[in-house]
PDB file of C-alpha atoms in Angstrom:
ATOM      1  CA  UNK A  75      -8.985   5.955   8.955  1.00 56.00           C
ATOM      2  CA  UNK A  76      -5.418   4.862   9.544  1.00 65.00           C
ATOM      3  CA  UNK A  77      -6.326   1.316   8.592  1.00 75.00           C
ATOM      4  CA  UNK A  78      -7.437   2.575   5.174  1.00 74.00           C
ATOM      5  CA  UNK A  79      -3.971   4.004   4.580  1.00 69.00           C
ATOM      6  CA  UNK A  80      -2.356   0.842   5.902  1.00 76.00           C
ATOM      7  CA  UNK A  81      -4.299  -1.326   3.461  1.00 80.00           C
ATOM      8  CA  UNK A  82      -2.845   0.548   0.477  1.00 80.00           C
ATOM      9  CA  UNK A  83       0.663   0.873   1.898  1.00 81.00           C
ATOM     10  CA  UNK A  84       2.055  -2.430   0.550  1.00 84.00           C
ATOM     11  CA  UNK A  85       1.168  -1.425  -3.011  1.00 84.00           C
ATOM     12  CA  UNK A  86       2.581   2.065  -2.500  1.00 84.00           C
ATOM     13  CA  UNK A  87       5.886   0.575  -1.402  1.00 85.00           C
ATOM     14  CA  UNK A  88       6.045  -2.369  -3.813  1.00 87.00           C
ATOM     15  CA  UNK A  89       5.019  -0.682  -7.071  1.00 88.00           C
ATOM     16  CA  UNK A  90       8.173   1.495  -7.317  1.00 90.00           C
ATOM     17  CA  UNK A  91      10.342  -1.511  -6.452  1.00 90.00           C
ATOM     18  CA  UNK A  92       8.623  -3.661  -9.097  1.00 90.00           C
ATOM     19  CA  UNK A  93       8.938  -0.874 -11.655  1.00 89.00           C
ATOM     20  CA  UNK A  94      12.638  -0.612 -10.864  1.00 90.00           C
ATOM     21  CA  UNK A  95      13.175  -4.365 -11.188  1.00 92.00           C
ATOM     22  CA  UNK A  96      11.309  -4.521 -14.506  1.00 92.00           C
ATOM     23  CA  UNK A  97      13.177  -1.576 -16.019  1.00 91.00           C
ATOM     24  CA  UNK A  98      10.292   0.910 -16.151  1.00 91.00           C
ATOM     25  CA  UNK A  99      11.289   4.531 -15.670  1.00 92.00           C
ATOM     26  CA  UNK A 100       9.650   7.367 -13.766  1.00 90.00           C
ATOM     27  CA  UNK A 101       8.255   7.725 -10.262  1.00 89.00           C
ATOM     28  CA  UNK A 102       4.737   6.204 -10.148  1.00 90.00           C
ATOM     29  CA  UNK A 103       2.492   8.257  -7.876  1.00 87.00           C
ATOM     30  CA  UNK A 104      -0.863   6.771  -8.937  1.00 87.00           C
ATOM     31  CA  UNK A 105      -0.857   4.213  -6.079  1.00 88.00           C
ATOM     32  CA  UNK A 106      -0.286   7.018  -3.569  1.00 85.00           C
ATOM     33  CA  UNK A 107      -2.998   9.140  -5.155  1.00 86.00           C
ATOM     34  CA  UNK A 108      -5.524   6.285  -4.983  1.00 87.00           C
ATOM     35  CA  UNK A 109      -4.605   5.398  -1.390  1.00 85.00           C
ATOM     36  CA  UNK A 110      -4.861   9.057  -0.350  1.00 81.00           C
ATOM     37  CA  UNK A 111      -8.215   9.409  -2.099  1.00 84.00           C
ATOM     38  CA  UNK A 112      -9.419   6.270  -0.294  1.00 84.00           C
ATOM     39  CA  UNK A 113      -8.365   7.762   3.054  1.00 81.00           C
ATOM     40  CA  UNK A 114     -10.146  11.048   2.320  1.00 78.00           C
ATOM     41  CA  UNK A 115     -13.337   9.269   1.280  1.00 81.00           C
ATOM     42  CA  UNK A 116     -13.203   7.127   4.427  1.00 79.00           C
ATOM     43  CA  UNK A 117     -12.609  10.205   6.593  1.00 75.00           C
ATOM     44  CA  UNK A 118     -15.782  11.754   5.190  1.00 76.00           C
ATOM     45  CA  UNK A 119     -17.968   8.645   4.894  1.00 74.00           C
ATOM     46  CA  UNK A 120     -17.327   6.928   8.236  1.00 72.00           C
ATOM     47  CA  UNK A 121     -18.486   9.804  10.473  1.00 73.00           C
ATOM     48  CA  UNK A 122     -21.592  10.274   8.313  1.00 69.00           C
ATOM     49  CA  UNK A 123     -22.442   6.580   8.604  1.00 67.00           C
ATOM     50  CA  UNK A 124     -21.830   6.634  12.362  1.00 68.00           C
ATOM     51  CA  UNK A 125     -24.236   9.552  12.839  1.00 69.00           C
ATOM     52  CA  UNK A 126     -27.108   7.629  11.305  1.00 65.00           C
ATOM     53  CA  UNK A 127     -28.426   5.198  13.899  1.00 61.00           C
ATOM     54  CA  UNK A 128     -29.371   1.815  12.538  1.00 60.00           C
ATOM     55  CA  UNK A 129     -27.039   2.093   9.546  1.00 57.00           C
ATOM     56  CA  UNK A 130     -25.215  -1.169   9.073  1.00 63.00           C
ATOM     57  CA  UNK A 131     -22.597  -1.853   6.533  1.00 61.00           C
ATOM     58  CA  UNK A 132     -23.655  -5.084   4.954  1.00 62.00           C
ATOM     59  CA  UNK A 133     -21.108  -7.758   4.198  1.00 60.00           C
ATOM     60  CA  UNK A 134     -22.094  -7.636   0.536  1.00 62.00           C
ATOM     61  CA  UNK A 135     -20.896  -4.026   0.427  1.00 67.00           C
ATOM     62  CA  UNK A 136     -18.009  -4.317   2.880  1.00 70.00           C
ATOM     63  CA  UNK A 137     -16.176  -7.069   0.999  1.00 76.00           C
ATOM     64  CA  UNK A 138     -15.890  -5.222  -2.348  1.00 81.00           C
ATOM     65  CA  UNK A 139     -14.921  -2.015  -0.530  1.00 80.00           C
ATOM     66  CA  UNK A 140     -12.216  -3.860   1.389  1.00 81.00           C
ATOM     67  CA  UNK A 141     -11.003  -5.479  -1.830  1.00 84.00           C
ATOM     68  CA  UNK A 142     -10.804  -2.042  -3.485  1.00 85.00           C
ATOM     69  CA  UNK A 143      -8.858  -0.579  -0.561  1.00 84.00           C
ATOM     70  CA  UNK A 144      -6.246  -3.314  -0.954  1.00 84.00           C
ATOM     71  CA  UNK A 145      -6.230  -3.751  -4.741  1.00 87.00           C
ATOM     72  CA  UNK A 146      -6.984  -0.190  -5.900  1.00 87.00           C
ATOM     73  CA  UNK A 147      -3.497   1.219  -5.278  1.00 88.00           C
ATOM     74  CA  UNK A 148      -1.900  -1.868  -6.842  1.00 86.00           C
ATOM     75  CA  UNK A 149      -4.083  -1.581  -9.930  1.00 88.00           C
ATOM     76  CA  UNK A 150      -3.231   2.111 -10.170  1.00 88.00           C
ATOM     77  CA  UNK A 151       0.430   1.099 -10.303  1.00 86.00           C
ATOM     78  CA  UNK A 152      -0.141  -0.399 -13.744  1.00 86.00           C
ATOM     79  CA  UNK A 153      -1.061   3.019 -15.111  1.00 84.00           C
ATOM     80  CA  UNK A 154       1.417   5.310 -16.849  1.00 83.00           C
ATOM     81  CA  UNK A 155      -0.525   8.320 -15.589  1.00 82.00           C
ATOM     82  CA  UNK A 156       0.685  10.296 -12.610  1.00 83.00           C
ATOM     83  CA  UNK A 157       4.312   9.479 -13.313  1.00 87.00           C
ATOM     84  CA  UNK A 158       6.737  12.145 -12.157  1.00 84.00           C
ATOM     85  CA  UNK A 159      10.389  12.436 -13.123  1.00 86.00           C
ATOM     86  CA  UNK A 160       9.894  10.379 -16.321  1.00 87.00           C
ATOM     87  CA  UNK A 161      13.526   9.482 -16.942  1.00 88.00           C
ATOM     88  CA  UNK A 162      14.449   8.721 -13.354  1.00 89.00           C
ATOM     89  CA  UNK A 163      14.574   5.616 -11.237  1.00 90.00           C
ATOM     90  CA  UNK A 164      11.112   4.598  -9.940  1.00 88.00           C
ATOM     91  CA  UNK A 165      12.436   4.461  -6.387  1.00 88.00           C
ATOM     92  CA  UNK A 166      12.158   8.267  -6.321  1.00 88.00           C
ATOM     93  CA  UNK A 167       8.447   7.621  -5.769  1.00 87.00           C
ATOM     94  CA  UNK A 168       9.232   6.392  -2.252  1.00 85.00           C
ATOM     95  CA  UNK A 169      10.556   9.844  -1.386  1.00 87.00           C
ATOM     96  CA  UNK A 170       7.821  11.696  -3.264  1.00 85.00           C
ATOM     97  CA  UNK A 171       5.121   9.724  -1.429  1.00 83.00           C
ATOM     98  CA  UNK A 172       6.021  11.545   1.757  1.00 83.00           C
ATOM     99  CA  UNK A 173       4.430  14.787   0.517  1.00 83.00           C
ATOM    100  CA  UNK A 174       0.802  13.563   0.296  1.00 75.00           C
ATOM    101  CA  UNK A 175       1.284  11.566   3.501  1.00 76.00           C
ATOM    102  CA  UNK A 176       2.510  14.672   5.296  1.00 82.00           C
ATOM    103  CA  UNK A 177      -0.398  16.769   4.003  1.00 82.00           C
ATOM    104  CA  UNK A 178      -2.919  14.081   4.958  1.00 75.00           C
ATOM    105  CA  UNK A 179      -1.361  13.745   8.412  1.00 78.00           C
ATOM    106  CA  UNK A 180      -1.502  17.491   9.045  1.00 85.00           C
ATOM    107  CA  UNK A 181      -5.157  17.614   7.947  1.00 81.00           C
ATOM    108  CA  UNK A 182      -6.031  14.665  10.194  1.00 77.00           C
ATOM    109  CA  UNK A 183      -4.299  16.297  13.151  1.00 83.00           C
ATOM    110  CA  UNK A 184      -6.179  19.550  12.512  1.00 87.00           C
ATOM    111  CA  UNK A 185      -9.471  17.643  12.343  1.00 83.00           C
ATOM    112  CA  UNK A 186      -8.736  15.922  15.649  1.00 83.00           C
ATOM    113  CA  UNK A 187      -7.977  19.271  17.286  1.00 88.00           C
ATOM    114  CA  UNK A 188     -11.192  20.829  15.971  1.00 89.00           C
ATOM    115  CA  UNK A 189     -13.321  17.891  17.109  1.00 85.00           C
ATOM    116  CA  UNK A 190     -11.619  17.905  20.515  1.00 86.00           C
ATOM    117  CA  UNK A 191     -12.228  21.619  20.991  1.00 89.00           C
ATOM    118  CA  UNK A 192     -15.872  21.277  19.983  1.00 87.00           C
ATOM    119  CA  UNK A 193     -16.377  18.379  22.386  1.00 85.00           C
ATOM    120  CA  UNK A 194     -14.695  20.309  25.196  1.00 87.00           C
ATOM    121  CA  UNK A 195     -16.818  23.394  24.475  1.00 87.00           C
ATOM    122  CA  UNK A 196     -19.988  21.287  24.435  1.00 84.00           C
ATOM    123  CA  UNK A 197     -19.030  19.665  27.745  1.00 83.00           C
ATOM    124  CA  UNK A 198     -18.318  23.060  29.325  1.00 83.00           C
ATOM    125  CA  UNK A 199     -21.630  24.423  28.049  1.00 82.00           C
ATOM    126  CA  UNK A 200     -23.443  21.404  29.462  1.00 79.00           C
ATOM    127  CA  UNK A 201     -21.712  21.890  32.844  1.00 77.00           C
ATOM    128  CA  UNK A 202     -22.631  25.589  32.848  1.00 76.00           C
ATOM    129  CA  UNK A 203     -26.307  24.718  32.305  1.00 72.00           C
ATOM    130  CA  UNK A 204     -26.438  22.583  35.451  1.00 66.00           C
TER     131      UNK A 204
END
C-alpha cells in the first residue's frame, strides 16, 4: 500500500509549488485527498483480491489503474475544490498534507497490530491443538 501513496506523492508536492509559481492562491488539498482515497481503496481491495485464489490482475486492468494512481492526484490539482486558506500562499498545502498522512499512518499501524495479534492468536491456538 505504501507504493500507492508514493505514486501520488510527486503530484502532492509539485501542485502547491506550481500554484505558487503561477500566482494561484489557496492551499490545494485535492491531490492529497485523491492520493489518500487511492491508498484506502488499495488497502481494502488488495487483501480481498489476495484471498481469492486464481484471481489475476490482467494487464489490461493494471495499466489504467497504475495510470490513475500517478495521474489522478495531478489531475485533482487542476480543481478549485478542496482549497483551504483561500487567500494564502499555496505552499501552506505542504504543511496541511501532513494531517491526512498522519491519520492514514496511524490507521495502517493499527491494522498491522490487529493482523499481527490475530495471526499470533491463530498460531497459539494451532499449537494448543497439537
